[in-house]
Amino acid sequence: MKKIEHIGIAVKDLETSNNLFAKLFGEAHYKVESVESEGVNTSFFQVGPNKIELLEATNPDSPIAKFLEKRGEGIHHIAYDVEDIRAEMKRLESEGFTLLNTEPKKGADNKLVCFLHPKTTNGVLVELCQEIA
Ligand code: ZN
């Protein structure tokens, strides 16, 4: 893994939180993107070299809706930048981690992504992401 790519935060209302985080960072988000397959609307903030992703559910079956119900608003996942997502998925699976998808899927912000089940990563949902060239 190369570095932390971004940190994902689950929020109830994206617009309210966009305003809140714009105040916190002193700068507005630079993009909003919906990922239909995941049932989420996302926004991204640049904080120096780092990125923060806010996630709002678009329907009650969305993983974000379930997360909010169970744990409330807060840190949802940590995403790591990887060079070759398929190779990393294979390596991590052989190390005993549980992958939530067997094939990389298209995520927000022009990435191929894969999630690791939090039960195998001390309760923290891990996202692998590889920039789509
Ligand atoms: Zn993410």
mmCIF file of C-alpha atoms and ligand atoms in Angstrom:
data_model
loop_
_atom_site.group_PDB
_atom_site.id
_atom_site.type_symbol
_atom_site.label_atom_id
_atom_site.label_comp_id
_atom_site.label_asym_id
_atom_site.label_seq_id
_atom_site.Cartn_x
_atom_site.Cartn_y
_atom_site.Cartn_z
ATOM 1 C CA MET A 1 0.000 0.000 0.000
ATOM 2 C CA LYS A 2 1.275 3.424 -0.908
ATOM 3 C CA LYS A 3 -0.503 5.852 1.408
ATOM 4 C CA ILE A 4 -3.849 6.765 2.888
ATOM 5 C CA GLU A 5 -5.881 7.976 -0.077
ATOM 6 C CA HIS A 6 -8.769 9.413 1.914
ATOM 7 C CA ILE A 7 -10.867 9.014 5.032
ATOM 8 C CA GLY A 8 -14.601 8.429 4.593
ATOM 9 C CA ILE A 9 -17.092 9.966 7.021
ATOM 10 C CA ALA A 10 -20.752 8.918 7.107
ATOM 11 C CA VAL A 11 -23.165 11.833 7.443
ATOM 12 C CA LYS A 12 -26.942 12.100 7.635
ATOM 13 C CA ASP A 13 -27.259 15.106 5.372
ATOM 14 C CA LEU A 14 -24.611 15.925 2.791
ATOM 15 C CA GLU A 15 -25.555 19.560 2.294
ATOM 16 C CA THR A 16 -25.512 20.336 6.022
ATOM 17 C CA SER A 17 -22.174 18.566 6.422
ATOM 18 C CA ASN A 18 -20.681 20.222 3.330
ATOM 19 C CA ASN A 19 -21.312 23.555 5.014
ATOM 20 C CA LEU A 20 -19.943 22.337 8.326
ATOM 21 C CA PHE A 21 -16.749 20.900 6.858
ATOM 22 C CA ALA A 22 -16.237 23.956 4.638
ATOM 23 C CA LYS A 23 -16.151 26.010 7.844
ATOM 24 C CA LEU A 24 -13.830 23.517 9.497
ATOM 25 C CA PHE A 25 -11.345 23.411 6.608
ATOM 26 C CA GLY A 26 -11.782 27.025 5.462
ATOM 27 C CA GLU A 27 -12.445 25.714 1.969
ATOM 28 C CA ALA A 28 -15.416 24.239 0.141
ATOM 29 C CA HIS A 29 -15.561 20.695 -1.240
ATOM 30 C CA TYR A 30 -14.142 20.312 -4.753
ATOM 31 C CA LYS A 31 -16.514 17.689 -6.056
ATOM 32 C CA VAL A 32 -19.799 15.927 -5.511
ATOM 33 C CA GLU A 33 -20.415 12.518 -6.979
ATOM 34 C CA SER A 34 -23.158 9.900 -6.760
ATOM 35 C CA VAL A 35 -22.305 6.224 -6.804
ATOM 36 C CA GLU A 36 -25.609 4.665 -7.757
ATOM 37 C CA SER A 37 -24.476 1.055 -7.218
ATOM 38 C CA GLU A 38 -23.521 1.849 -3.602
ATOM 39 C CA GLY A 39 -26.548 4.022 -2.855
ATOM 40 C CA VAL A 40 -24.417 7.014 -1.859
ATOM 41 C CA ASN A 41 -23.846 10.650 -2.623
ATOM 42 C CA THR A 42 -20.314 11.723 -1.865
ATOM 43 C CA SER A 43 -18.382 14.947 -1.638
ATOM 44 C CA PHE A 44 -14.631 15.418 -1.466
ATOM 45 C CA PHE A 45 -12.534 17.958 0.392
ATOM 46 C CA GLN A 46 -8.851 18.547 -0.131
ATOM 47 C CA VAL A 47 -6.966 19.259 3.102
ATOM 48 C CA GLY A 48 -3.353 19.912 2.211
ATOM 49 C CA PRO A 49 -2.109 16.611 0.757
ATOM 50 C CA ASN A 50 -5.073 14.691 2.192
ATOM 51 C CA LYS A 51 -8.634 14.030 1.134
ATOM 52 C CA ILE A 52 -11.808 13.642 3.150
ATOM 53 C CA GLU A 53 -14.870 11.994 1.637
ATOM 54 C CA LEU A 54 -18.338 12.612 3.070
ATOM 55 C CA LEU A 55 -20.965 9.952 2.377
ATOM 56 C CA GLU A 56 -24.730 10.275 2.521
ATOM 57 C CA ALA A 57 -27.199 7.431 1.879
ATOM 58 C CA THR A 58 -29.567 7.750 -1.076
ATOM 59 C CA ASN A 59 -31.896 4.955 0.037
ATOM 60 C CA PRO A 60 -32.680 2.977 3.214
ATOM 61 C CA ASP A 61 -30.879 -0.146 1.893
ATOM 62 C CA SER A 62 -27.633 1.716 1.334
ATOM 63 C CA PRO A 63 -24.666 0.451 3.399
ATOM 64 C CA ILE A 64 -24.348 4.030 4.673
ATOM 65 C CA ALA A 65 -27.955 4.016 5.923
ATOM 66 C CA LYS A 66 -27.247 0.764 7.778
ATOM 67 C CA PHE A 67 -24.032 2.179 9.225
ATOM 68 C CA LEU A 68 -25.799 5.351 10.449
ATOM 69 C CA GLU A 69 -28.525 3.267 12.030
ATOM 70 C CA LYS A 70 -26.032 1.083 13.877
ATOM 71 C CA ARG A 71 -23.270 3.499 14.758
ATOM 72 C CA GLY A 72 -24.437 7.016 13.955
ATOM 73 C CA GLU A 73 -22.422 9.619 12.100
ATOM 74 C CA GLY A 74 -18.666 9.290 12.130
ATOM 75 C CA ILE A 75 -15.627 7.750 10.497
ATOM 76 C CA HIS A 76 -16.853 5.080 8.101
ATOM 77 C CA HIS A 77 -13.719 3.841 6.359
ATOM 78 C CA ILE A 78 -10.058 4.456 5.662
ATOM 79 C CA ALA A 79 -9.009 4.169 2.029
ATOM 80 C CA TYR A 80 -5.520 3.177 0.939
ATOM 81 C CA ASP A 81 -3.950 3.889 -2.389
ATOM 82 C CA VAL A 82 -2.602 0.773 -4.113
ATOM 83 C CA GLU A 83 -0.619 0.305 -7.306
ATOM 84 C CA ASP A 84 -2.259 -2.912 -8.465
ATOM 85 C CA ILE A 85 -5.608 -3.576 -6.807
ATOM 86 C CA ARG A 86 -5.983 -7.140 -8.106
ATOM 87 C CA ALA A 87 -2.547 -8.125 -6.783
ATOM 88 C CA GLU A 88 -3.305 -6.510 -3.389
ATOM 89 C CA MET A 89 -6.697 -8.260 -3.198
ATOM 90 C CA LYS A 90 -5.009 -11.591 -3.858
ATOM 91 C CA ARG A 91 -2.280 -10.918 -1.306
ATOM 92 C CA LEU A 92 -4.707 -9.788 1.416
ATOM 93 C CA GLU A 93 -7.055 -12.692 0.821
ATOM 94 C CA SER A 94 -4.167 -15.117 1.204
ATOM 95 C CA GLU A 95 -3.301 -13.337 4.487
ATOM 96 C CA GLY A 96 -6.782 -14.191 5.787
ATOM 97 C CA PHE A 97 -8.629 -10.899 5.279
ATOM 98 C CA THR A 98 -12.220 -11.079 4.061
ATOM 99 C CA LEU A 99 -12.854 -9.150 0.854
ATOM 100 C CA LEU A 100 -16.342 -7.713 0.436
ATOM 101 C CA ASN A 101 -16.128 -7.893 -3.347
ATOM 102 C CA THR A 102 -14.283 -10.475 -5.414
ATOM 103 C CA GLU A 103 -13.790 -8.140 -8.376
ATOM 104 C CA PRO A 104 -12.691 -4.502 -8.121
ATOM 105 C CA LYS A 105 -15.637 -2.167 -8.621
ATOM 106 C CA LYS A 106 -15.965 1.365 -9.874
ATOM 107 C CA GLY A 107 -15.919 3.761 -6.920
ATOM 108 C CA ALA A 108 -16.106 7.531 -6.602
ATOM 109 C CA ASP A 109 -13.336 9.857 -7.784
ATOM 110 C CA ASN A 110 -12.168 7.755 -10.729
ATOM 111 C CA LYS A 111 -11.068 4.719 -8.710
ATOM 112 C CA LEU A 112 -11.304 0.987 -8.794
ATOM 113 C CA VAL A 113 -12.137 -0.089 -5.268
ATOM 114 C CA CYS A 114 -12.423 -3.108 -3.008
ATOM 115 C CA PHE A 115 -13.527 -3.217 0.637
ATOM 116 C CA LEU A 116 -12.260 -5.485 3.410
ATOM 117 C CA HIS A 117 -14.725 -6.692 6.023
ATOM 118 C CA PRO A 118 -14.197 -4.787 9.283
ATOM 119 C CA LYS A 119 -14.416 -7.997 11.318
ATOM 120 C CA THR A 120 -10.985 -8.933 9.942
ATOM 121 C CA THR A 121 -9.484 -5.434 10.377
ATOM 122 C CA ASN A 122 -10.181 -4.591 14.029
ATOM 123 C CA GLY A 123 -13.530 -2.994 13.320
ATOM 124 C CA VAL A 124 -12.341 -0.517 10.693
ATOM 125 C CA LEU A 125 -13.722 -0.820 7.187
ATOM 126 C CA VAL A 126 -10.770 -0.705 4.784
ATOM 127 C CA GLU A 127 -11.056 0.444 1.183
ATOM 128 C CA LEU A 128 -8.372 -0.294 -1.375
ATOM 129 C CA CYS A 129 -8.313 2.066 -4.309
ATOM 130 C CA GLN A 130 -6.416 2.211 -7.515
ATOM 131 C CA GLU A 131 -6.568 5.269 -9.721
ATOM 132 C CA ILE A 132 -8.083 4.464 -13.126
ATOM 133 C CA ALA A 133 -5.514 5.477 -15.704
HETATM 134 ZN ZN ZN B 1 -13.936 6.034 0.102
#
